[in-house]
Coordinates of C-alpha atoms and ligand atoms in Angstrom, one line a residue:
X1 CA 0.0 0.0 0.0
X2 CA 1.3 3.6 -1.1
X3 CA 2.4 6.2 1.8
X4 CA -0.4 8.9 2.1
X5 CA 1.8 11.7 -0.3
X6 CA 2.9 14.7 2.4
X7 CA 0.5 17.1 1.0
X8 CA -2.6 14.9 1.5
X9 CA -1.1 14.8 5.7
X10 CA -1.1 18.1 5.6
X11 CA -4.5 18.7 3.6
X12 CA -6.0 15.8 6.5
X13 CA -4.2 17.6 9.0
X14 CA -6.1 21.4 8.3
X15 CA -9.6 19.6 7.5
X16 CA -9.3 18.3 11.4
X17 CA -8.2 22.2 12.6
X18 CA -11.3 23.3 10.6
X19 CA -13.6 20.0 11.6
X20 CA -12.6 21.2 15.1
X21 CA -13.6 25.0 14.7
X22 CA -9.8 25.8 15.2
X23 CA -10.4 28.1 11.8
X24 CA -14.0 28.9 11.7
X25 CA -16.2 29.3 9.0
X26 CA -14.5 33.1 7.0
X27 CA -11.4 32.8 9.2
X28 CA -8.4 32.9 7.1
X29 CA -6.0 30.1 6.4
X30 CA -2.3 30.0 8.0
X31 CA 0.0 31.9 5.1
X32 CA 1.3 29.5 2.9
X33 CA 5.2 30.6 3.8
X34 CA 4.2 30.4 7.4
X35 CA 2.9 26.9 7.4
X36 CA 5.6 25.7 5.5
X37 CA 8.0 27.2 8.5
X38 CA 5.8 25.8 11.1
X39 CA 5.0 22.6 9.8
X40 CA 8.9 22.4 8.3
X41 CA 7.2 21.4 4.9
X42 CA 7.9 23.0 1.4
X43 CA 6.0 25.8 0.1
X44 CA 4.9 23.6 -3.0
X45 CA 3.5 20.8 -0.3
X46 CA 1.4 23.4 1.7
X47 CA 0.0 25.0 -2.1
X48 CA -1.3 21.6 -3.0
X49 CA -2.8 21.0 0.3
X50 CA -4.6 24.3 -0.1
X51 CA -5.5 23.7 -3.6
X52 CA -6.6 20.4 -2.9
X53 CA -9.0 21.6 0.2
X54 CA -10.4 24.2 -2.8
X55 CA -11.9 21.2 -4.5
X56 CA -12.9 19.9 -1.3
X57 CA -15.0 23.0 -0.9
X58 CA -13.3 23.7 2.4
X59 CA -11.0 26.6 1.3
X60 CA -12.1 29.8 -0.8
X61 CA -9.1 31.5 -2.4
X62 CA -9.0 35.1 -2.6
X63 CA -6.8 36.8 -4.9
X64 CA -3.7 38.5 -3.0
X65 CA -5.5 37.9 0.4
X66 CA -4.4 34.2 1.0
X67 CA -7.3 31.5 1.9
X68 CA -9.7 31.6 3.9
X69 CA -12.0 29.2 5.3
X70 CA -15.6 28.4 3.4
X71 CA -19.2 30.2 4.8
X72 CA -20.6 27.2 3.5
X73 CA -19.0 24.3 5.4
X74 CA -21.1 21.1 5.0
X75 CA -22.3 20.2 7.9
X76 CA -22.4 16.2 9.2
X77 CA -25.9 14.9 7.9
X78 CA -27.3 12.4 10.6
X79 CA -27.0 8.6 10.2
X80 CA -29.4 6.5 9.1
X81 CA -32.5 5.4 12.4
X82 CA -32.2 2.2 13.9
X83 CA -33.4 -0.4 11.2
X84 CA -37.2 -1.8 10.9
X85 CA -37.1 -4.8 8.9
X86 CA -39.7 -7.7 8.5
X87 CA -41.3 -9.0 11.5
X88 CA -41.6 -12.3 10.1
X89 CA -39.5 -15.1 9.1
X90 CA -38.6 -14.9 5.3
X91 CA -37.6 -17.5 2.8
X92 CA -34.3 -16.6 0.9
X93 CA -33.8 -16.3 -3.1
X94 CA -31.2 -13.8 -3.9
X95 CA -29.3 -15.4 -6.1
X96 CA -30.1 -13.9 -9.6
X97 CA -29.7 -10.7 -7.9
X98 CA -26.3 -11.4 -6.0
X99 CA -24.9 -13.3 -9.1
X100 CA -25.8 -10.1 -11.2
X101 CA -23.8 -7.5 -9.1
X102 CA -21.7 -9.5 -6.9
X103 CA -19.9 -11.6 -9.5
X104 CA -20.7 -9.5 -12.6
X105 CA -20.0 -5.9 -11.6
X106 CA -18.2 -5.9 -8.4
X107 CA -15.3 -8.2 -9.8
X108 CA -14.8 -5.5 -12.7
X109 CA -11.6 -3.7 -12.9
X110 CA -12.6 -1.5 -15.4
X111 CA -14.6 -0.1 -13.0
X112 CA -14.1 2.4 -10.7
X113 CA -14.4 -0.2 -7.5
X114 CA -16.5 1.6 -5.1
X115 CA -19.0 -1.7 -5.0
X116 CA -17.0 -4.7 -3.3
X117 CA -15.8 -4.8 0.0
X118 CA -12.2 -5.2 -0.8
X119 CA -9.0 -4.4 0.5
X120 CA -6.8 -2.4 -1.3
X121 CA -5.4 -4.0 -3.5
X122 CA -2.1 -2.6 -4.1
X123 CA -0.4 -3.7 -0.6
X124 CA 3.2 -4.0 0.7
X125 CA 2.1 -7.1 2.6
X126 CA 0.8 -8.8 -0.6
X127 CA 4.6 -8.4 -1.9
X128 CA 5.9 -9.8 1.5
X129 CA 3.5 -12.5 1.7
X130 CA 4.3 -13.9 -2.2
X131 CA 7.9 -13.9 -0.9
X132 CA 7.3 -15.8 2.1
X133 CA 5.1 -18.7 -0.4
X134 CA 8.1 -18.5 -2.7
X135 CA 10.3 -19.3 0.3
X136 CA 8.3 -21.6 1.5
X137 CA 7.6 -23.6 -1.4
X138 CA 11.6 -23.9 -2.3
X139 CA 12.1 -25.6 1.4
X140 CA 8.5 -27.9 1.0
X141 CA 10.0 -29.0 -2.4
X142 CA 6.9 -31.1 -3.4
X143 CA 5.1 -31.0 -0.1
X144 CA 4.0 -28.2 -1.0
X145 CA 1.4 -28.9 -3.1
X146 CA 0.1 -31.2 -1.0
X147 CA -3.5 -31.0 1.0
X148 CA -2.7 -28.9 4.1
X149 CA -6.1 -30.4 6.5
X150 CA -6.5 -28.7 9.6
X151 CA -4.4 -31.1 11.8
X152 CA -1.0 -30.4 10.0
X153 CA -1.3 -26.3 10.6
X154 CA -0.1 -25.9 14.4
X155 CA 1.8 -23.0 13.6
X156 CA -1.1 -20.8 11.9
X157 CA -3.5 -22.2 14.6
X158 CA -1.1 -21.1 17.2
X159 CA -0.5 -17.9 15.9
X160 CA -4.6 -16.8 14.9
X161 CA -4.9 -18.4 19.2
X162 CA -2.4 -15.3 20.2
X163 CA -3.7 -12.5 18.1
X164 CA -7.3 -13.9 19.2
X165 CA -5.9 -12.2 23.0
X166 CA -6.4 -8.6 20.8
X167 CA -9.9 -9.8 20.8
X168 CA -10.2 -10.7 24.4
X169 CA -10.4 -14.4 23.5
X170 CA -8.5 -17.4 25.6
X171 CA -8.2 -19.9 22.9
X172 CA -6.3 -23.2 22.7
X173 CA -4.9 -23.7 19.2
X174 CA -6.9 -26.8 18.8
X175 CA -9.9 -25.3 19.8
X176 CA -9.2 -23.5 16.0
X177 CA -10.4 -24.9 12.6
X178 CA -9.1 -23.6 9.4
X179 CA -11.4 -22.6 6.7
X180 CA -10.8 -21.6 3.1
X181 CA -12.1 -18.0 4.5
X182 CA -14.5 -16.7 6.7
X183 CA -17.5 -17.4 4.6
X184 CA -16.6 -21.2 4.5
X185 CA -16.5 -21.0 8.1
X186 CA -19.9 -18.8 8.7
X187 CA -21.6 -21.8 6.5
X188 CA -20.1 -24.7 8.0
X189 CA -21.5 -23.2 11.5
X190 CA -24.6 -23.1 10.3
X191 CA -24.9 -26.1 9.0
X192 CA -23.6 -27.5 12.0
X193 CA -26.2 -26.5 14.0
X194 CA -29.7 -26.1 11.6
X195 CA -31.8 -28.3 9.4
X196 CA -33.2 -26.8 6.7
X197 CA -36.3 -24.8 7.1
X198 CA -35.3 -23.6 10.6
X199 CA -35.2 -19.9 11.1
X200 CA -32.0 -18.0 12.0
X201 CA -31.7 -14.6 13.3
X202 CA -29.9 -12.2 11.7
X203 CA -28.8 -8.3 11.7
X204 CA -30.5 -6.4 9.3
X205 CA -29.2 -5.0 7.2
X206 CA -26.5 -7.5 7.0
X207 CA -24.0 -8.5 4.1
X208 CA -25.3 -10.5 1.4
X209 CA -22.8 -13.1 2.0
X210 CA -25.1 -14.2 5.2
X211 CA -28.0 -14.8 2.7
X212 CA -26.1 -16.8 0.1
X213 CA -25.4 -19.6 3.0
X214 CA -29.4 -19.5 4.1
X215 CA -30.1 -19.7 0.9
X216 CA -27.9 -22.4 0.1
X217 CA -28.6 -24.4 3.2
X218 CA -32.9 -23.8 2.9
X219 CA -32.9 -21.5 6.1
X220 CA -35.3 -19.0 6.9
X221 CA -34.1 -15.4 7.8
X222 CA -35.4 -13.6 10.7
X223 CA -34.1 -9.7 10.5
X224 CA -33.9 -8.3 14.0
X225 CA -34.1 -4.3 14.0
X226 CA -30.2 -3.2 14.8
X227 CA -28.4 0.5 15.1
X228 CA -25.7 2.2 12.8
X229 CA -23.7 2.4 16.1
X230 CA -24.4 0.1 18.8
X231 CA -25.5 -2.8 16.2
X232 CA -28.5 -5.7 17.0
X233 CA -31.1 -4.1 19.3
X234 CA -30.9 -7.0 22.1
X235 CA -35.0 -5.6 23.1
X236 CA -36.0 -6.6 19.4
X237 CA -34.0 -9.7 19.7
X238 CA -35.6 -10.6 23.0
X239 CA -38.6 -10.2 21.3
X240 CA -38.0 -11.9 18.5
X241 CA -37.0 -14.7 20.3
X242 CA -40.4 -14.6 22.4
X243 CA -42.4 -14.5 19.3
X244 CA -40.4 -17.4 16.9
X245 CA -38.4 -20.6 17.2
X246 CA -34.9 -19.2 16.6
X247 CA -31.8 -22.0 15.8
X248 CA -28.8 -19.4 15.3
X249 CA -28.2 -15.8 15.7
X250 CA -25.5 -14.2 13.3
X251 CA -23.8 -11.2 14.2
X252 CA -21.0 -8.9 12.3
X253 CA -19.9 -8.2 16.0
X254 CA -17.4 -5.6 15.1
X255 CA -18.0 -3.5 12.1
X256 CA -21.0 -5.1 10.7
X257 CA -20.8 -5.0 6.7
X258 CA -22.9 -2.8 5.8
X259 CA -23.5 -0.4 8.6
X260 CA -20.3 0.1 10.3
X261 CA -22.2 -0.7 13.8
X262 CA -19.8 -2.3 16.4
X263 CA -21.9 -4.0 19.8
X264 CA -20.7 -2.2 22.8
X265 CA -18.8 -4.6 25.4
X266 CA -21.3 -4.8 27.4
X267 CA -24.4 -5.3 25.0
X268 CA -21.5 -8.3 23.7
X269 CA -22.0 -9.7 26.7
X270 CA -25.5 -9.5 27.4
X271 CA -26.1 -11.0 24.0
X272 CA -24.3 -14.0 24.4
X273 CA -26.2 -14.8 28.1
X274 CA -29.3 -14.0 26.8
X275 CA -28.6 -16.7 24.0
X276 CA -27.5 -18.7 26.3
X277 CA -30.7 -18.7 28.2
X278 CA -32.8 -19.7 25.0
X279 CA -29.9 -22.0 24.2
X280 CA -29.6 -20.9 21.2
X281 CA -25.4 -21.0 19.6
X282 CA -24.2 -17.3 17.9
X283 CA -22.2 -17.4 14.9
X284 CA -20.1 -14.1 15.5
X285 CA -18.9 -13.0 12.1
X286 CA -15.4 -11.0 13.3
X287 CA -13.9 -10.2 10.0
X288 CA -13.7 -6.3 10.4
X289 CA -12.3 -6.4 14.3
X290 CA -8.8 -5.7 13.1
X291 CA -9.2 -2.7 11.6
X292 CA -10.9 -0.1 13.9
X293 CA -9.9 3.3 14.4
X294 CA -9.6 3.4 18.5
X295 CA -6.5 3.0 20.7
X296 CA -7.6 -0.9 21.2
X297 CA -9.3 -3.5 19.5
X298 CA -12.7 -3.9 20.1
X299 CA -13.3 -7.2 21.8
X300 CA -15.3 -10.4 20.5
X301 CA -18.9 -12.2 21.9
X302 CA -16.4 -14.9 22.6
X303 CA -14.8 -13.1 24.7
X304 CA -18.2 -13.5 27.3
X305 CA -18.4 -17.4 26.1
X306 CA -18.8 -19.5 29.2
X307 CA -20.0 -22.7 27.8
X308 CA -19.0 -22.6 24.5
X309 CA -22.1 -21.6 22.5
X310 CA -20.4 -19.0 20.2
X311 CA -18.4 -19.9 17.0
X312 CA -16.0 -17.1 16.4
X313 CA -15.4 -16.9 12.7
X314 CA -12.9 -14.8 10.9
X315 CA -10.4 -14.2 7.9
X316 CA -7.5 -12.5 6.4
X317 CA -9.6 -11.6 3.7
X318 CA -10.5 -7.8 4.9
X319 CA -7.1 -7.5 6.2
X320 CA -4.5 -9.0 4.1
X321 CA -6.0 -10.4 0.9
X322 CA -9.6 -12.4 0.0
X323 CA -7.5 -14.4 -2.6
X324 CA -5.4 -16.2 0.3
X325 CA -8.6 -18.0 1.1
X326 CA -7.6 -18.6 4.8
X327 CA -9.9 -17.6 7.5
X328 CA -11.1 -19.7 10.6
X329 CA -13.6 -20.5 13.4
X330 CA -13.5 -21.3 16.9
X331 CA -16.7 -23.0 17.5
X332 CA -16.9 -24.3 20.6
X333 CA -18.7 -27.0 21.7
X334 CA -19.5 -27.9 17.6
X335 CA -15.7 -28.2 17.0
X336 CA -15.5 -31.5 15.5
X337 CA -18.8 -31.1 13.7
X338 CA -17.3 -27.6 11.7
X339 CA -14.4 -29.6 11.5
X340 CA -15.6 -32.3 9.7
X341 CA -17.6 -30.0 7.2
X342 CA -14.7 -28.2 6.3
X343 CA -13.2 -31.4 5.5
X344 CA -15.9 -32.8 4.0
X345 CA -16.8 -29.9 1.5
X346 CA -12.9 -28.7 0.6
X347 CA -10.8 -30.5 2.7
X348 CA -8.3 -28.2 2.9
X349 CA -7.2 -24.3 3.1
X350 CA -4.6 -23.6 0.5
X351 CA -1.0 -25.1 1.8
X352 CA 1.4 -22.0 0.7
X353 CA -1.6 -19.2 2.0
X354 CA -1.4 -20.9 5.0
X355 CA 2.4 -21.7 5.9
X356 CA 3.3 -17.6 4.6
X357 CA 0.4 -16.5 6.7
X358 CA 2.0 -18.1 9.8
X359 CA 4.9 -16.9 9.0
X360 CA 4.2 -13.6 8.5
X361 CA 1.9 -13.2 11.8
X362 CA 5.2 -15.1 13.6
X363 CA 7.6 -12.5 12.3
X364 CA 5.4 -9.8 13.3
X365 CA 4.9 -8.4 9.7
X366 CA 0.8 -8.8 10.4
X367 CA 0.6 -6.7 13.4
X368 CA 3.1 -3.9 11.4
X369 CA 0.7 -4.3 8.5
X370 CA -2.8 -3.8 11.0
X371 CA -1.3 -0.3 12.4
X372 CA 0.0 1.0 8.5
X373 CA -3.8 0.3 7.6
X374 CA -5.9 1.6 10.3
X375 CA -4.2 4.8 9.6
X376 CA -4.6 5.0 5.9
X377 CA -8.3 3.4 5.8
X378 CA -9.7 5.7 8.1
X379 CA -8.0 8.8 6.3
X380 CA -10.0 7.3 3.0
X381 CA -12.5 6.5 5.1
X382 CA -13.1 10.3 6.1
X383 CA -12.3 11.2 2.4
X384 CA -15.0 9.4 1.2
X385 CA -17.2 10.6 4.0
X386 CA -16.5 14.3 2.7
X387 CA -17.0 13.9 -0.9
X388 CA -20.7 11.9 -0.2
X389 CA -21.5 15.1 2.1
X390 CA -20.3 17.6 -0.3
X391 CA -21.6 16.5 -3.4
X392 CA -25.1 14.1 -2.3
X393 CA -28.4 15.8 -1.9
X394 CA -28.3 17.3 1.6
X395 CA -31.0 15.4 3.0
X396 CA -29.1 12.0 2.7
X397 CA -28.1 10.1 5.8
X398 CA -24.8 8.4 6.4
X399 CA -22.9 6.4 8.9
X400 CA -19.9 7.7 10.1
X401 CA -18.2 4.1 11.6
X402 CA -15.3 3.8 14.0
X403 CA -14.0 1.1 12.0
X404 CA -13.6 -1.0 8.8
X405 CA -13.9 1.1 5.6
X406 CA -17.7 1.3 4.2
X407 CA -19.8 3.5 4.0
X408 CA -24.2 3.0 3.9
X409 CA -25.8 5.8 3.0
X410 CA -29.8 6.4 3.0
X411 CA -30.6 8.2 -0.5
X412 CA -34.1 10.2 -0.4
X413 CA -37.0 8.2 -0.5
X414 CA -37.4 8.3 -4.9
X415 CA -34.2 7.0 -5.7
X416 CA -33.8 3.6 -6.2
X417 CA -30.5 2.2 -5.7
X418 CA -31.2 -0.9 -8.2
X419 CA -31.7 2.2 -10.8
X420 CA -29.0 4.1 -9.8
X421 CA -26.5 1.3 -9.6
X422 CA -27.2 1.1 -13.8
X423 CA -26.6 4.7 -14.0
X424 CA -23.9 4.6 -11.9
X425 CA -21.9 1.9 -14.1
X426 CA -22.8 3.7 -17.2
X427 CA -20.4 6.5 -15.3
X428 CA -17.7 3.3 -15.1
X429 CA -18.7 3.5 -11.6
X430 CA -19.4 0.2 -9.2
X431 CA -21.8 0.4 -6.1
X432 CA -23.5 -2.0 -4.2
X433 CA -27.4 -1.4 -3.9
X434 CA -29.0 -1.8 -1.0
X435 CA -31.2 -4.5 -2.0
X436 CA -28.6 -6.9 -1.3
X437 CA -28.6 -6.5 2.3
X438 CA -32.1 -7.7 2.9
X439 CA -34.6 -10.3 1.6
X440 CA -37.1 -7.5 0.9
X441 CA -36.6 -4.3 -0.5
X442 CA -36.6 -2.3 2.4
X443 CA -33.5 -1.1 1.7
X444 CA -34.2 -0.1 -1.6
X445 CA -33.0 3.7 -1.0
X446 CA -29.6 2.9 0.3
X447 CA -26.5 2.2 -1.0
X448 CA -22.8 0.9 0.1
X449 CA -19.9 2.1 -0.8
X450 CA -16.3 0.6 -0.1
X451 CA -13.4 3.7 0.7
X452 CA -10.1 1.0 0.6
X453 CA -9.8 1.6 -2.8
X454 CA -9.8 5.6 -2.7
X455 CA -7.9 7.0 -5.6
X456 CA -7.4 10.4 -7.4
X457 CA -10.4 9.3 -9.6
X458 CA -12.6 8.6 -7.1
X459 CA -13.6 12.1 -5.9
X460 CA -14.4 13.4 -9.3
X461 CA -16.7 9.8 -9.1
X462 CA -18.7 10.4 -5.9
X463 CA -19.4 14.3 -7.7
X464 CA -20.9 12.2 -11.1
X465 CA -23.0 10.1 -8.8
X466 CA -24.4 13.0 -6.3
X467 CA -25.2 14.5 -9.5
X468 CA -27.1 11.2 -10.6
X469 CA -28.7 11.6 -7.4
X470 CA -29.8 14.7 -7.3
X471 CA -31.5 14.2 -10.5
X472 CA -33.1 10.9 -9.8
X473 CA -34.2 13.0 -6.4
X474 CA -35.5 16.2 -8.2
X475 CA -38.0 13.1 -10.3
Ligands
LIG501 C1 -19.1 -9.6 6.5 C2 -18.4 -10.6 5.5 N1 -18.3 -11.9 5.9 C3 -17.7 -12.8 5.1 C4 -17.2 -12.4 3.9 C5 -16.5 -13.4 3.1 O1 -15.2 -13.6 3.6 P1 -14.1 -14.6 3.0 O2 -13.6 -14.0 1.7 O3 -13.0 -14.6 4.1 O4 -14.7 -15.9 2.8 C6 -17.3 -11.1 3.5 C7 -16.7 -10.7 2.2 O5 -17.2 -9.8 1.6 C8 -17.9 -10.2 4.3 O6 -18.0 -8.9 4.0

């Protein structure tokens, strides 16, 4: 991944002095010379920073008076109210839609790829990580293109046990099954634990991926109401459980995909007893944890698991790469049932992703790789942020999350995000609409967009698609 270029430091550096009223709206702008003394940067950085917060709209240049601050700041709109899906159970059949824009559009690299929920793609640990594979296939000789089953991996077991301490979690190697990704692992629980037409209970709105195993597995969704911040609304759940005969509960603990939401500790912890006292097992879908924006990482359900109820599932695919194909769950008490599914449906993670994964977590070139991230996904993460509030209608609503690095935003009530998402790719521009984060449409006004993948073209993309938006909104 590239270094943030000095003048985009300093440009992030003035938007928080202005975000923080430190130069109100009219006020002028530090001289250019004097910034560059203060700051011991060149004059050219500081003059791109400026120019660069012009197109931001946060600058005004006057002619032989400096810069001064805009009248017309945007101001924060609110985020989108806690979610009010279906009361009822649904059946699941998204697949024409999700093999449409998932695999069709989102996989396009023609495209300007604000639609998937990738990485980014041009990362120094990818070039590490194919060094270690190449190192470790010239000492595995032929072994290494063996199977690589769950029983021969100590080291990566050992290693995904330790970081699982970030998370709060006491785990035992053995205690961990390695999947080909997190997906693999979120199905495998499932299927562990429900026969098909049994209902599970979900977050809503929650990423497609969650739909594609109910679907697969003839489950039943039950969406339980949850909030852009604090995540699933344990009252609705309560009720929901009251009211239905629940197997599973899946939760994107930390970060949920879409809606940024991470479950306080405490709500964490209440969740899993509540469960508990139905007896019902939580898949806890942890794939975002690593990359929050605090001073510590937020900590797992499984941290609060007392009797093993919770399978903690996770991958390297949001941190590192989704083409490694090496994620994992610790599923408690159904360990040797996920075990065997694993087995059973692929056998085997890839050998070389998992030996150079090990590796690089034992050499400490993961943790490195977790802090240079953080730093730069939030900064593209606030980008993106801007540009939607600068350029979108202004009675939009947005998320503003303390972690991971998407964005879902709640369009006025007209525009329909399966309509715009054909406008938008007419503009070479991927997004994901909201109607693939529910069974229903009542997400049919929102959209998702990933800010990993920020580049100099995106910002003159989010201004193409407000003004698709505005114009869908004015009918
Ligand atoms: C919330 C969530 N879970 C699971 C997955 C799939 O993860 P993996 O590639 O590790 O199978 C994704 C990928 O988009 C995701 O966003």
């Amino acid at each position: 991944m590239k270094k943030t270029p000095k003048y985009q430091q300093v440009a992030e550096r003035l938007t928080r002095m202005i975000e923080e009223g430190v130069f109100g709206p009219g006020a002028a702008a530090p001289s250019v010379r004097k910034l560059s003394q203060q700051w011991e940067v060149s004059i050219s950085t500081i003059l791109k920073a400026y120019y660069l917060l012009e197109a931001r709209g946060l600058l005004v240049p006057r002619p032989r008076s400096g810069f001064f601050v805009s009248h017309k700041l945007p101001s924060a709109p609110p985020a989108p109210d806690l979610s009010d899906p279906d009361p009822d159970p649904t059946t699941v059949g998204m697949r024409e839609l999700i093999t449409r824009i998932v695999i069709h559009d989102t996989l396009n690299p023609k495209l300007i790829q604000l639609g998937a929920a990738h990485p980014a793609m041009e990362q120094t640990a990818t070039r590490q990580l194919n060094r270690l594979m190449a190192s470790a296939a010239r000492r595995m000789g032929d072994r290494a293109g063996l199977y690589m089953p769950h029983s021969d991996n100590r080291s990566l077991r050992q290693q995904i046990a330790l970081h699982a301490m970030d998370a709060g979690c006491s785990l035992d190697a053995d205690e961990i099954v390695i999947t080909s990704g997190c997906g693999e692992a979120v199905s495998a629980c499932l299927q562990a634990i429900c026969r098909p037409g049994d209902t599970v209970a979900v977050e809503s709105p929650i990423c497609f991926d969650v739909f594609q195993y109910l679907e697969n597995l003839g489950l039943k969704a039950l969406e339980i109401p949850t909030h852009p911040k604090d995540g699933i609304s344990l009252e609705a759940l309560r009720f929901a459980l009251e009211n239905n005969s629940v197997q599973a509960c899946v939760v994107i603990s930390n970060f949920n995909n879409p809606l940024g939401s991470c479950i306080p500790d405490g709500n964490k912890k209440d969740l899993v007893r509540m469960l508990a006292s139905y007896d019902i097992p939580l898949i806890e879908n942890d794939i975002f944890g690593d990359v929050h924006y605090s001073t510590r990482r937020p900590v797992s359900a499984k941290a609060f698991d007392a009797d093993g109820r919770v399978m903690w599932c996770g991958s390297f695919s949001k941190t590192l790469s989704p083409g490694l194909r090496v994620g994992w769950a610790a599923a408690g008490r159904y360990r040797s049932t996920v075990a065997w599914l694993k087995y059973s449906v692929s056998l085997a993670a890839p050998t070389l992703s998992q030996v150079a994964v090990a590796a690089f977590m034992a050499e400490g070139g993961y943790r490195q790789h977790l802090r240079r991230i953080r730093r730069v996904y939030r900064q593209r993460l606030a980008e993106l942020r801007r540009a939607v509030i600068r350029f979108f209608p202004t009675d939009i609503r947005v998320t503003d999350p303390a972690g991971g690095y998407l964005l879902w935003i709640e369009l006025p009530e007209v525009v329909d995000a399966l309509k715009l998402y054909r406008l938008a790719l007419n503009e070479g521009i991927a997004i994901t609409p909201g109607h693939l984060f529910s069974t229903g449409d009542r997400y049919r006004n929102f959209i998702r967009l990933n800010a990993a993948n920020w580049s100099d073209e995106a910002l003159p993309a989010i201004r193409r698609l407000g003004r698709v938006v505005s114009q869908m909104a004015r009918g």
